[in-house]
């Protein structure tokens, strides 16, 4: 039996590796896995919903929250501020929910200082060539922005060694399966087994006589 506390999964990737789609698909197929809604100062994109995809706030509000220590981590990514709420994360983990954080490498570094036992997963595209093609499609109106993201991708990919797992997102279904396997196997880790449950199930059996005498049989 697993401990009551949820496990924490941190997923990072360079822009264009397909991380967000992978994380969304995963949360939809694993019932006890939820993503923590981050705060951001970036503008809302078409189809996004406040407090579902992100909590969208003005920069002055974000900075005040950061000053008050309300973020477990925060960072500037592609010119906008993003942060994970300490309160939201703790509440979810305490309720036993497994949490997936889709955050950048700067955020992951900060989280690692506080949650060393989290599971750190890095998503890679199959190659730089494929990453370029994906970004080209996504940023068709801004060559400058694409160049910026590619440069940044090189720096981000250098971080892969800090993560526990690396998934190459070539075939989407395979990448999902690998992610699912990592997440499912986490609950079987010895550190996640409740010692009180083991005690109750296996070491507190008593014979009727021993029970009367208040003794254990083991
Ligand atoms: P997007 O704006 O495209 O949704 O996300 C841009 C980048 O910001 C992605 O790499 C995403 O992982 C990262 N990001 C999203 N939320 C957070 C957060 O709370 N903290 C940090 N550090 N990065 C985040």
Short mmCIF file of C-alpha atoms and ligand atoms in Angstrom, two decimals:
data_model
loop_
_atom_site.label_atom_id
_atom_site.label_comp_id
_atom_site.label_asym_id
_atom_site.label_seq_id
_atom_site.Cartn_x
_atom_site.Cartn_y
_atom_site.Cartn_z
CA UNK A 1 0.00 0.00 0.00
CA UNK A 2 1.34 3.36 -1.06
CA UNK A 3 1.94 6.18 1.41
CA UNK A 4 -0.78 8.81 1.50
CA UNK A 5 1.44 11.48 0.05
CA UNK A 6 1.45 11.97 -3.74
CA UNK A 7 4.59 11.67 -5.86
CA UNK A 8 6.06 14.57 -7.77
CA UNK A 9 7.07 14.32 -11.44
CA UNK A 10 9.02 17.14 -13.06
CA UNK A 11 9.07 17.26 -16.84
CA UNK A 12 11.29 19.61 -18.85
CA UNK A 13 12.14 19.86 -22.54
CA UNK A 14 13.27 22.35 -25.15
CA UNK A 15 10.47 24.18 -26.89
CA UNK A 16 9.17 21.97 -29.74
CA UNK A 17 9.88 18.60 -28.10
CA UNK A 18 6.16 18.01 -27.57
CA UNK A 19 6.24 18.12 -23.77
CA UNK A 20 2.92 19.91 -23.21
CA UNK A 21 0.94 17.52 -25.47
CA UNK A 22 2.59 14.53 -23.77
CA UNK A 23 1.79 15.86 -20.28
CA UNK A 24 -1.82 16.65 -21.20
CA UNK A 25 -2.40 13.21 -22.71
CA UNK A 26 -0.84 11.55 -19.71
CA UNK A 27 -3.03 13.40 -17.18
CA UNK A 28 -6.08 12.33 -19.21
CA UNK A 29 -5.17 8.61 -19.09
CA UNK A 30 -3.83 8.41 -15.53
CA UNK A 31 -6.65 9.32 -13.13
CA UNK A 32 -4.46 10.04 -10.11
CA UNK A 33 -2.11 12.36 -11.97
CA UNK A 34 -2.80 16.07 -12.18
CA UNK A 35 -0.79 19.02 -13.35
CA UNK A 36 -0.30 21.91 -10.98
CA UNK A 37 -1.65 25.09 -12.57
CA UNK A 38 1.20 27.61 -12.79
CA UNK A 39 0.98 31.38 -12.61
CA UNK A 40 2.19 33.30 -15.63
CA UNK A 41 2.41 36.83 -16.97
CA UNK A 42 2.25 35.78 -20.61
CA UNK A 43 -0.88 36.64 -22.63
CA UNK A 44 -3.67 34.05 -22.88
CA UNK A 45 -3.56 32.00 -26.10
CA UNK A 46 -6.59 31.04 -28.13
CA UNK A 47 -8.46 28.19 -26.44
CA UNK A 48 -6.72 28.61 -23.09
CA UNK A 49 -8.80 28.95 -19.93
CA UNK A 50 -7.77 30.93 -16.86
CA UNK A 51 -7.08 28.68 -13.84
CA UNK A 52 -7.15 25.56 -16.05
CA UNK A 53 -4.12 26.05 -18.32
CA UNK A 54 -2.50 28.80 -16.25
CA UNK A 55 -3.52 31.47 -13.79
CA UNK A 56 -2.86 34.60 -15.83
CA UNK A 57 -1.71 37.59 -13.77
CA UNK A 58 -0.11 40.99 -14.36
CA UNK A 59 3.63 41.32 -13.79
CA UNK A 60 3.21 43.51 -10.68
CA UNK A 61 0.94 40.88 -9.10
CA UNK A 62 3.40 38.10 -9.98
CA UNK A 63 6.36 40.01 -8.54
CA UNK A 64 4.48 40.72 -5.29
CA UNK A 65 3.66 37.00 -4.96
CA UNK A 66 7.31 36.13 -5.59
CA UNK A 67 8.40 38.64 -2.95
CA UNK A 68 6.01 37.09 -0.43
CA UNK A 69 7.60 33.68 -1.14
CA UNK A 70 4.42 32.19 -2.61
CA UNK A 71 6.27 30.32 -5.36
CA UNK A 72 8.26 27.17 -4.78
CA UNK A 73 10.10 28.16 -7.96
CA UNK A 74 9.76 30.80 -10.61
CA UNK A 75 11.63 31.84 -13.74
CA UNK A 76 11.62 34.04 -16.80
CA UNK A 77 10.97 31.93 -19.91
CA UNK A 78 10.79 33.40 -23.43
CA UNK A 79 10.35 36.87 -21.94
CA UNK A 80 7.51 36.02 -19.54
CA UNK A 81 7.38 35.03 -15.88
CA UNK A 82 6.18 31.60 -14.79
CA UNK A 83 5.87 30.21 -11.27
CA UNK A 84 4.63 27.18 -9.34
CA UNK A 85 2.45 27.96 -6.35
CA UNK A 86 3.80 26.52 -3.09
CA UNK A 87 0.28 26.27 -1.64
CA UNK A 88 -1.27 24.50 -4.65
CA UNK A 89 1.55 21.99 -4.89
CA UNK A 90 1.58 21.14 -1.17
CA UNK A 91 -2.20 20.76 -1.04
CA UNK A 92 -2.21 18.33 -3.96
CA UNK A 93 0.66 16.22 -2.62
CA UNK A 94 -0.88 16.13 0.86
CA UNK A 95 -4.14 14.88 -0.63
CA UNK A 96 -2.22 11.95 -2.15
CA UNK A 97 -2.46 13.27 -5.71
CA UNK A 98 0.49 12.54 -8.02
CA UNK A 99 1.55 15.85 -9.51
CA UNK A 100 3.20 16.54 -12.83
CA UNK A 101 5.06 19.83 -13.22
CA UNK A 102 5.65 20.96 -16.79
CA UNK A 103 8.37 23.49 -16.11
CA UNK A 104 11.58 24.80 -17.66
CA UNK A 105 15.13 23.83 -16.67
CA UNK A 106 15.61 26.83 -14.35
CA UNK A 107 12.47 25.89 -12.41
CA UNK A 108 13.48 22.23 -12.26
CA UNK A 109 16.84 23.18 -10.74
CA UNK A 110 15.09 25.18 -8.02
CA UNK A 111 12.57 22.41 -7.29
CA UNK A 112 15.37 19.84 -6.99
CA UNK A 113 16.79 21.73 -4.00
CA UNK A 114 13.47 21.27 -2.17
CA UNK A 115 12.19 18.00 -3.62
CA UNK A 116 15.28 15.88 -4.19
CA UNK A 117 13.09 12.75 -4.19
CA UNK A 118 10.97 14.00 -7.11
CA UNK A 119 11.16 12.13 -10.41
CA UNK A 120 12.94 14.26 -13.02
CA UNK A 121 12.12 13.52 -16.66
CA UNK A 122 13.64 15.19 -19.71
CA UNK A 123 11.95 15.01 -23.12
CA UNK A 124 14.14 15.17 -26.22
CA UNK A 125 13.10 15.56 -29.84
CA UNK A 126 14.58 12.84 -32.10
CA UNK A 127 17.16 15.26 -33.56
CA UNK A 128 18.02 18.93 -34.01
CA UNK A 129 16.77 18.67 -37.59
CA UNK A 130 13.33 17.53 -36.43
CA UNK A 131 13.25 20.20 -33.72
CA UNK A 132 13.98 22.87 -36.34
CA UNK A 133 11.16 21.58 -38.56
CA UNK A 134 8.69 21.51 -35.65
CA UNK A 135 9.61 25.05 -34.60
CA UNK A 136 9.43 26.29 -38.18
CA UNK A 137 5.85 25.02 -38.41
CA UNK A 138 4.90 26.51 -35.05
CA UNK A 139 6.54 29.93 -35.55
CA UNK A 140 5.82 30.48 -39.20
CA UNK A 141 5.59 34.26 -38.79
CA UNK A 142 8.69 34.86 -36.71
CA UNK A 143 12.09 33.71 -37.96
CA UNK A 144 13.79 35.74 -35.25
CA UNK A 145 11.79 34.02 -32.48
CA UNK A 146 12.56 30.62 -33.99
CA UNK A 147 16.30 31.34 -34.01
CA UNK A 148 16.06 32.43 -30.38
CA UNK A 149 14.29 29.23 -29.36
CA UNK A 150 16.78 27.07 -31.23
CA UNK A 151 19.71 28.73 -29.48
CA UNK A 152 17.98 28.28 -26.17
CA UNK A 153 17.19 24.63 -27.02
CA UNK A 154 20.92 23.89 -27.32
CA UNK A 155 21.49 25.25 -23.81
CA UNK A 156 18.47 23.39 -22.43
CA UNK A 157 19.48 20.04 -23.94
CA UNK A 158 22.83 20.30 -22.14
CA UNK A 159 20.85 19.90 -18.88
CA UNK A 160 19.57 16.41 -19.65
CA UNK A 161 22.15 14.79 -17.34
CA UNK A 162 20.52 16.36 -14.29
CA UNK A 163 17.34 14.34 -14.91
CA UNK A 164 16.55 10.75 -13.87
CA UNK A 165 14.99 9.74 -17.18
CA UNK A 166 15.29 10.83 -20.81
CA UNK A 167 12.45 10.17 -23.24
CA UNK A 168 12.91 10.65 -26.97
CA UNK A 169 9.67 11.88 -28.45
CA UNK A 170 9.89 10.37 -31.91
CA UNK A 171 6.71 8.30 -32.04
CA UNK A 172 4.13 9.94 -29.77
CA UNK A 173 2.50 6.65 -28.61
CA UNK A 174 5.89 5.20 -27.65
CA UNK A 175 6.83 8.30 -25.69
CA UNK A 176 3.48 8.19 -23.84
CA UNK A 177 4.02 4.53 -23.01
CA UNK A 178 7.49 5.26 -21.63
CA UNK A 179 6.22 8.13 -19.52
CA UNK A 180 3.30 6.04 -18.26
CA UNK A 181 5.69 3.23 -17.30
CA UNK A 182 7.91 5.63 -15.30
CA UNK A 183 4.93 7.06 -13.47
CA UNK A 184 3.30 3.69 -12.75
CA UNK A 185 6.51 2.13 -11.46
CA UNK A 186 7.08 4.98 -9.00
CA UNK A 187 4.32 3.69 -6.72
CA UNK A 188 6.19 0.40 -6.31
CA UNK A 189 9.40 2.06 -5.08
CA UNK A 190 10.27 0.91 -1.57
CA UNK A 191 10.34 4.48 -0.30
CA UNK A 192 6.72 4.87 -1.35
CA UNK A 193 5.44 1.85 0.56
CA UNK A 194 3.80 2.71 3.86
CA UNK A 195 5.68 0.85 6.66
CA UNK A 196 2.58 1.03 8.86
CA UNK A 197 0.63 -0.90 6.23
CA UNK A 198 3.35 -3.59 6.11
CA UNK A 199 3.35 -3.75 9.91
CA UNK A 200 -0.42 -4.14 10.05
CA UNK A 201 -0.65 -6.70 7.26
CA UNK A 202 2.32 -8.92 8.06
CA UNK A 203 3.65 -8.40 11.57
CA UNK A 204 0.64 -7.86 13.77
CA UNK A 205 -1.02 -11.26 13.30
CA UNK A 206 -1.66 -12.86 16.67
CA UNK A 207 -2.83 -16.27 17.73
CA UNK A 208 -5.96 -16.06 19.88
CA UNK A 209 -3.90 -17.07 22.95
CA UNK A 210 -1.15 -14.59 22.13
CA UNK A 211 -3.72 -11.90 21.46
CA UNK A 212 -5.19 -12.54 24.93
CA UNK A 213 -1.70 -12.25 26.39
CA UNK A 214 -1.05 -9.17 24.23
CA UNK A 215 1.81 -10.86 22.33
CA UNK A 216 2.73 -10.91 18.67
CA UNK A 217 3.39 -14.22 16.93
CA UNK A 218 6.38 -12.91 15.03
P1 LIG B 1 4.14 28.00 -22.62
O1 LIG B 1 3.98 29.46 -22.42
O2 LIG B 1 4.47 27.65 -24.03
O3 LIG B 1 2.96 27.22 -22.08
O4 LIG B 1 5.38 27.54 -21.73
C1 LIG B 1 6.65 28.06 -21.96
C2 LIG B 1 7.65 27.38 -21.06
O5 LIG B 1 7.40 27.73 -19.69
C3 LIG B 1 7.60 25.85 -21.10
O6 LIG B 1 8.94 25.38 -21.16
C4 LIG B 1 6.99 25.48 -19.79
O7 LIG B 1 7.46 24.22 -19.34
C5 LIG B 1 7.50 26.57 -18.90
N1 LIG B 1 6.67 26.72 -17.68
C6 LIG B 1 5.34 26.60 -17.55
N2 LIG B 1 4.96 26.80 -16.28
C7 LIG B 1 6.09 27.01 -15.58
C8 LIG B 1 6.36 27.25 -14.20
O8 LIG B 1 5.49 27.31 -13.33
N3 LIG B 1 7.66 27.45 -13.87
C9 LIG B 1 8.68 27.40 -14.77
N4 LIG B 1 9.92 27.58 -14.35
N5 LIG B 1 8.46 27.17 -16.08
C10 LIG B 1 7.19 26.97 -16.48
#
